[in-house]
Structure formats: structure tokens, C-alpha cells
Coordinates of N, CA, C and O in Angstrom, one line a residue:
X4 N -49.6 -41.7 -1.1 CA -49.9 -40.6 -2.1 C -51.4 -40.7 -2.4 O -51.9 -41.8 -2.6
X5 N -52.0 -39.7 -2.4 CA -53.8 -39.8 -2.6 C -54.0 -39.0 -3.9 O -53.0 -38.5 -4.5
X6 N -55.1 -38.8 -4.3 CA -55.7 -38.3 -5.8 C -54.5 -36.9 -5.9 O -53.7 -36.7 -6.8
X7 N -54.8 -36.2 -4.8 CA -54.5 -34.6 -5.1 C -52.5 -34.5 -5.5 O -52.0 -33.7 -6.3
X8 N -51.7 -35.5 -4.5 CA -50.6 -35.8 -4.5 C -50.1 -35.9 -6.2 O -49.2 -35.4 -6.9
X9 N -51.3 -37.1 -6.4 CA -51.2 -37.7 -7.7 C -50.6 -36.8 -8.9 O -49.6 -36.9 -9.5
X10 N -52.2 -35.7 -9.0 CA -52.2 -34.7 -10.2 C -50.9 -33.4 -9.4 O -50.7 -32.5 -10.2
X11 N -50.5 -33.3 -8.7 CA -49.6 -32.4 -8.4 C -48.1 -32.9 -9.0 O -47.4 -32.0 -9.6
X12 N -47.6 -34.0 -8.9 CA -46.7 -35.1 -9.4 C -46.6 -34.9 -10.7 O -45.6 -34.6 -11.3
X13 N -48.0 -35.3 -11.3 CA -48.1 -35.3 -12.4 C -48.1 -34.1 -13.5 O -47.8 -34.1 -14.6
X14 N -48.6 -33.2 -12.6 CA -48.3 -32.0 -13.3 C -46.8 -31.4 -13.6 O -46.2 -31.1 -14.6
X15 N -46.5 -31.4 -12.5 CA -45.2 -31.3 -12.0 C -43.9 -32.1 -13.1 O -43.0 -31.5 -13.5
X16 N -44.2 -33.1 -13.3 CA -43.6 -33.8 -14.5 C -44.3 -33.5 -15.8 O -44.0 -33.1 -16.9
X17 N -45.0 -33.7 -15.6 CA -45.6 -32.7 -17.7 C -45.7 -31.6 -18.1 O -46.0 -31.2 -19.2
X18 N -45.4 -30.8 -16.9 CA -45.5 -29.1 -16.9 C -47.3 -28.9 -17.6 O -47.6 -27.8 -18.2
X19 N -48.1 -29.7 -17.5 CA -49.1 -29.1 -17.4 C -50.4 -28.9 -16.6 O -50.7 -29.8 -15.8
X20 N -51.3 -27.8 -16.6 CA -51.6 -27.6 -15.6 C -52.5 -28.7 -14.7 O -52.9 -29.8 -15.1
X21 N -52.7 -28.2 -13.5 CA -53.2 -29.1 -12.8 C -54.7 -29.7 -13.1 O -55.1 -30.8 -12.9
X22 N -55.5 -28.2 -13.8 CA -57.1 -29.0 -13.4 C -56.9 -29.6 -14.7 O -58.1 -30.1 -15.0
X23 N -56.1 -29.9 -15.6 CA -55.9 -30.6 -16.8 C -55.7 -31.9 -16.2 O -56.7 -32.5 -16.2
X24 N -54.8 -32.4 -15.7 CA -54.2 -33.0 -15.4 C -55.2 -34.1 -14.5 O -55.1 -35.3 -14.6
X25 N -56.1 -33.2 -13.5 CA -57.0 -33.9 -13.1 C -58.1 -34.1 -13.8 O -59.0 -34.6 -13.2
X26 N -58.3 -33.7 -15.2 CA -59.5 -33.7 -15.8 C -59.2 -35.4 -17.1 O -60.0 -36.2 -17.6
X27 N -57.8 -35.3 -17.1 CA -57.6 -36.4 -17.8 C -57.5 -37.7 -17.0 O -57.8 -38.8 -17.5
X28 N -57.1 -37.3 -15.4 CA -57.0 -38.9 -14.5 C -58.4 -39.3 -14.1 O -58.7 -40.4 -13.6
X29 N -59.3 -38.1 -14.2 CA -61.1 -39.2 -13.9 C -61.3 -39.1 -15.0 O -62.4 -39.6 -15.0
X30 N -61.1 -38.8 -16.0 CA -61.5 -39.7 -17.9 C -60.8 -41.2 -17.7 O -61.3 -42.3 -18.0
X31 N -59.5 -41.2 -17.1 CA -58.4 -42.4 -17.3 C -59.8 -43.8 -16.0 O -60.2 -44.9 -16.2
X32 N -60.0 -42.8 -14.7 CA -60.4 -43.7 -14.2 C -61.7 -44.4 -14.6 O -61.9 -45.7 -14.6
X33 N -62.4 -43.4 -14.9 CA -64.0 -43.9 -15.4 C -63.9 -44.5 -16.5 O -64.5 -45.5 -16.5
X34 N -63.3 -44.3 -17.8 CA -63.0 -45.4 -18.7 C -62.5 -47.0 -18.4 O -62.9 -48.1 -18.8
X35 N -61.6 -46.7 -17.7 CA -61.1 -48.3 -17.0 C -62.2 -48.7 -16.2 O -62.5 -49.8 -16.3
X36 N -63.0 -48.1 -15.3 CA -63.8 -48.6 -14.6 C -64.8 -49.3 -15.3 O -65.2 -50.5 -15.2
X37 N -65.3 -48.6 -16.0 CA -66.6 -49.1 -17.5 C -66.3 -49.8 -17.9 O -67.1 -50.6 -18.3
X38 N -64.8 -50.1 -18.2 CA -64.5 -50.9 -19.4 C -64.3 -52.6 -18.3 O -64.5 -53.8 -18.7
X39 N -64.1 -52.3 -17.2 CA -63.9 -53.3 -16.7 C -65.3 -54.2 -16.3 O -65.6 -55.4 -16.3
X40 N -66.1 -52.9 -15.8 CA -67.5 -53.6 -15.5 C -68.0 -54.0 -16.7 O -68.9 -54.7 -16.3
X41 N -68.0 -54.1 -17.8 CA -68.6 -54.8 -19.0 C -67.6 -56.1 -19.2 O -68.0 -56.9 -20.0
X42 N -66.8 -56.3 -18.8 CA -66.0 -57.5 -18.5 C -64.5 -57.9 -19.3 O -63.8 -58.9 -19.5
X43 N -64.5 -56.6 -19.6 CA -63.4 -56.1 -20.5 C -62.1 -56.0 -19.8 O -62.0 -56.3 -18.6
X44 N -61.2 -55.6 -20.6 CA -59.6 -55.5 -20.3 C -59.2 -54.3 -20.6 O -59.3 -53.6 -21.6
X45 N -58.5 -53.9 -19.2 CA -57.6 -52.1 -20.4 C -56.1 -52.8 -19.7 O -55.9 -53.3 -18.6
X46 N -55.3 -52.7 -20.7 CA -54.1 -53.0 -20.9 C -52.8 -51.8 -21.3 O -52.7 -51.1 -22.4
X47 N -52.0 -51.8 -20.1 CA -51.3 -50.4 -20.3 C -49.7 -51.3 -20.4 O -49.1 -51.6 -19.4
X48 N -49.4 -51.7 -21.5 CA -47.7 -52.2 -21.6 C -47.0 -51.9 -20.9 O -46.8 -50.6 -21.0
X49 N -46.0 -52.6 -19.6 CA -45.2 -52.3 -18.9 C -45.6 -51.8 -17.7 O -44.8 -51.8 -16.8
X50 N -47.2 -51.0 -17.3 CA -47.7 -50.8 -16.0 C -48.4 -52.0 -15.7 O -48.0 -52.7 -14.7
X51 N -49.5 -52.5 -16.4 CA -50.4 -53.3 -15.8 C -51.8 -54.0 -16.6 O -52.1 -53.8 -17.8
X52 N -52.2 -54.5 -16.1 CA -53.7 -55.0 -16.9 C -54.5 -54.6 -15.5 O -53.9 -54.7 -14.4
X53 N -55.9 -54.3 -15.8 CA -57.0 -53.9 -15.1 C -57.8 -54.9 -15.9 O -57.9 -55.0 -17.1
X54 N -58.4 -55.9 -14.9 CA -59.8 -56.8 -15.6 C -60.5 -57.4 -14.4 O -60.0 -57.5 -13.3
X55 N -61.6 -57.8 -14.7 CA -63.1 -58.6 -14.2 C -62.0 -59.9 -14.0 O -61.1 -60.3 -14.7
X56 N -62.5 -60.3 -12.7 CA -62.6 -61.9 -12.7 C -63.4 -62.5 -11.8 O -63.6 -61.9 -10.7
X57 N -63.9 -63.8 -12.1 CA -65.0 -64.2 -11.4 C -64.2 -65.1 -10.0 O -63.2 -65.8 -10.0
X58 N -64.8 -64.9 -9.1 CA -64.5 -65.4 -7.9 C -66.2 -66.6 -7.8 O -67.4 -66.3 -8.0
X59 N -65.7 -67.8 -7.5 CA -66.5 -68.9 -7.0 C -67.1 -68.5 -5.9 O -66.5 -67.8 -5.1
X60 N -68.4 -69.0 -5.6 CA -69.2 -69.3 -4.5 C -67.9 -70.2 -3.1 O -67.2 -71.2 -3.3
X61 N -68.3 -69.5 -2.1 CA -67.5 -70.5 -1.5 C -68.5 -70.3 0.2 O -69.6 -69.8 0.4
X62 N -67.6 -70.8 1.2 CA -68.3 -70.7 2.7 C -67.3 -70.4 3.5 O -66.1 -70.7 3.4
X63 N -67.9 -69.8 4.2 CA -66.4 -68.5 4.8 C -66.8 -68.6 6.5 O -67.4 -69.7 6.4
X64 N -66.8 -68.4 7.8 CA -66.7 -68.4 8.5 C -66.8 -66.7 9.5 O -66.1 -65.8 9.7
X65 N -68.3 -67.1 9.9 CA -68.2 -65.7 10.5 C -67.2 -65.5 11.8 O -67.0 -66.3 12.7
X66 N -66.9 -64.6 11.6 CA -65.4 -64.4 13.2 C -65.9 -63.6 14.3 O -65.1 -62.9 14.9
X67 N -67.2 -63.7 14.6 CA -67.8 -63.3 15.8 C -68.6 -64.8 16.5 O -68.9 -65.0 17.7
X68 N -68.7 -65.7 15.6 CA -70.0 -67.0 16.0 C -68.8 -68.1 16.1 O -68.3 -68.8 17.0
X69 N -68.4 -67.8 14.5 CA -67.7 -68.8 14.2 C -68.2 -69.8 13.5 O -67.5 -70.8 13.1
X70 N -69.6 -69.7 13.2 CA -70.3 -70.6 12.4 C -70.1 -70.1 10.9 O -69.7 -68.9 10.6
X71 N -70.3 -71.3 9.8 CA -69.9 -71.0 8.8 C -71.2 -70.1 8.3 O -72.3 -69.9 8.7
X72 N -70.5 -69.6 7.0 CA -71.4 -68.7 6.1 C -71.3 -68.6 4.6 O -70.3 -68.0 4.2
X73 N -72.3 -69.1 3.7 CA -72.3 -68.8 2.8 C -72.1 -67.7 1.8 O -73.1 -67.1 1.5
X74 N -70.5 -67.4 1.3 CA -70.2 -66.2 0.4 C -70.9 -66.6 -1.3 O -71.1 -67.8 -1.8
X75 N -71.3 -65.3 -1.9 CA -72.1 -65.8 -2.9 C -71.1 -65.5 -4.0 O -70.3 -64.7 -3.5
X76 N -71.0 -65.7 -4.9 CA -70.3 -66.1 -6.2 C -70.1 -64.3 -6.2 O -70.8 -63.6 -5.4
X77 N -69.3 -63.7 -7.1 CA -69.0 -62.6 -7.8 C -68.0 -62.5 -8.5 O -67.0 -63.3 -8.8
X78 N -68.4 -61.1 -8.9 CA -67.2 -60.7 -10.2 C -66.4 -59.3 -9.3 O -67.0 -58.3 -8.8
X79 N -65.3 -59.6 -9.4 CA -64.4 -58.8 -8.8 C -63.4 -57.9 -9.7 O -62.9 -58.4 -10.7
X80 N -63.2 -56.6 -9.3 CA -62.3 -56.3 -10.0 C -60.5 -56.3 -9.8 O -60.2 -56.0 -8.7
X81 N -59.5 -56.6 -10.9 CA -58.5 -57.5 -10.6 C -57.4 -56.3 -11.3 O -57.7 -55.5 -12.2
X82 N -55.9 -56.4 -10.6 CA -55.1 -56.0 -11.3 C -53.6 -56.6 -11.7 O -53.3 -57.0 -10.6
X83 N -52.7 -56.8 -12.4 CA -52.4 -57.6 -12.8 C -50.8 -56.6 -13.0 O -50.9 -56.0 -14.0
X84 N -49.8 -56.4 -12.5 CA -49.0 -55.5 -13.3 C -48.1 -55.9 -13.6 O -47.7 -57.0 -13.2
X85 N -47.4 -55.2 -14.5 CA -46.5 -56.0 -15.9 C -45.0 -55.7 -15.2 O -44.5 -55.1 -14.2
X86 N -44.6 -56.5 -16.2 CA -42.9 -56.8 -16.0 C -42.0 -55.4 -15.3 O -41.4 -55.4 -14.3
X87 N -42.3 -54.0 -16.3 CA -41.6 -53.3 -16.1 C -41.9 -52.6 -14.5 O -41.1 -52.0 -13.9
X88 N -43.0 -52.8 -14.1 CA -43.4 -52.5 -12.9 C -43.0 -53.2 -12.0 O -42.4 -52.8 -11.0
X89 N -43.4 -54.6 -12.3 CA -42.9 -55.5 -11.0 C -41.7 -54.9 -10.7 O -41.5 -54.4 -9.6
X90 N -40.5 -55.0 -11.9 CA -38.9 -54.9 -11.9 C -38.6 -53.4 -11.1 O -37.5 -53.3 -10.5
X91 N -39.3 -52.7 -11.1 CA -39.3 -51.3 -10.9 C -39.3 -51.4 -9.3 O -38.6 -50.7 -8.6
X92 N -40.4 -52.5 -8.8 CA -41.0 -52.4 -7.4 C -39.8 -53.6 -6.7 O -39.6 -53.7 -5.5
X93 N -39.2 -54.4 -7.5 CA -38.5 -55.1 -6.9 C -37.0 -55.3 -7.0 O -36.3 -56.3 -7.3
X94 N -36.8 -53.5 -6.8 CA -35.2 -53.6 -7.0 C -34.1 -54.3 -6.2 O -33.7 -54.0 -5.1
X95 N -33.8 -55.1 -6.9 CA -32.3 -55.6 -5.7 C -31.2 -54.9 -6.0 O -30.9 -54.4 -7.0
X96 N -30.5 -55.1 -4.6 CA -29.2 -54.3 -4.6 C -27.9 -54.6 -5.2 O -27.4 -55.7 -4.8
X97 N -27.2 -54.0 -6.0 CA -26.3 -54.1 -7.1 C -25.2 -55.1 -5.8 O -24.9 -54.6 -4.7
X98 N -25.0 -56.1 -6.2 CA -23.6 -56.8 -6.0 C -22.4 -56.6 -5.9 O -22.1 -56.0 -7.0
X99 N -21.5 -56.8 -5.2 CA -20.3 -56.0 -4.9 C -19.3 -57.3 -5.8 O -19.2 -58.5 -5.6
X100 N -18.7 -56.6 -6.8 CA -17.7 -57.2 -7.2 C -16.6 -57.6 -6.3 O -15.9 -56.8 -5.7
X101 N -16.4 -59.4 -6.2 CA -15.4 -59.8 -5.7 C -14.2 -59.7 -5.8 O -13.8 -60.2 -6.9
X102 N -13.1 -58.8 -4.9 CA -11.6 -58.6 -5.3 C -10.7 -59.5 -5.9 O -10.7 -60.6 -5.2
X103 N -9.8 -59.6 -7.0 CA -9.1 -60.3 -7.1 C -8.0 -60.7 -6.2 O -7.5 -60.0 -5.3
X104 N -7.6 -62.3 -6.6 CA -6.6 -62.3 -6.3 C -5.2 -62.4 -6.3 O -5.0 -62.2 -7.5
X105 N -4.2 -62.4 -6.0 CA -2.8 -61.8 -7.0 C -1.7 -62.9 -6.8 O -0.7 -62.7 -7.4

């Protein structure tokens, strides 16, 4: 599903219109983005957490030489999603009640 999919879905379930729709999901994005690059947290209950985390300096390995190479420290951005989501994405299949016996 890409951006346009997105606000069509979404419309589609709120009954409202589309360039609304897209006008509220790049407010939704550029706020979480900002909020993340200042090293902040946006926290949505039951979808997810969006936040900064620092990733260590480490030495990585070019895959053309094969000689090592020094990766430099950064801040990355991280997503984190909540219970109701995972549960959502990891449905298992209902169990068959075992027949009695008589």
C-alpha cells in the first residue's frame, strides 16, 4: 500500500474527503518527524512508539574488498509497535476443539 492507497482507505473509512485526509497524514508525518529529530517520542497507544536511538560507532566490512571499515556513530530513527498491533499482525489460528469421548 503507498501514500495515495493510504488516504483513499482512509477516506473511505471516515467518509471524509480525500485532500483532507491527505492534508491531515503530512501534518501526522512532519510532526512525528520533528518530534523525533529533536530526540523526542510520539506515542500512539496500541499502534506504536516512533523515537531516536543512538546506534554505536562500530567496523563493518566493505563487501566489494572485504576490508574492514569504520561505521561512524549515529542517531537513527526507531519504531517500536504496541501490543494491539503486534496481536493484530500475529494472528494465530483458532484451535479445533477436541471431540469427546463417550
Amino acid at each position: 500500500m503507498n501514500k495515495h492507497d493510504l488516504v483513499v482507505a482512509i477516506a473511505a473509512k471516515t467518509e471524509m474527503p480525500q485532500a483532507a485526509v491527505e492534508k491531515v497524514l503530512k501534518a501526522l508525518t512532519a510532526v512525528t518527524m520533528a518530534e523525533v529529530a529533536k530526540k523526542g517520542k510520539v506515542q500512539l497507544i496500541g499502534f506504536g512508539t516512533f523515537e531516536a536511538r543512538a546506534r554505536a560507532a562500530r567496523t563493518g566490512m566493505n563487501p566489494q574488498t572485504g576490508k574492514p571499515i569504520k561505521i561512524a556513530a549515529a542517531t537513527v530513527p526507531a519504531f517500536k509497535p504496541g501490543k494491539l498491533f503486534k496481536d493484530t499482525v500475529n494472528v494465530k489460528p483458532a484451535k479445533k476443539k477436541a471431540a469427546k469421548k463417550k
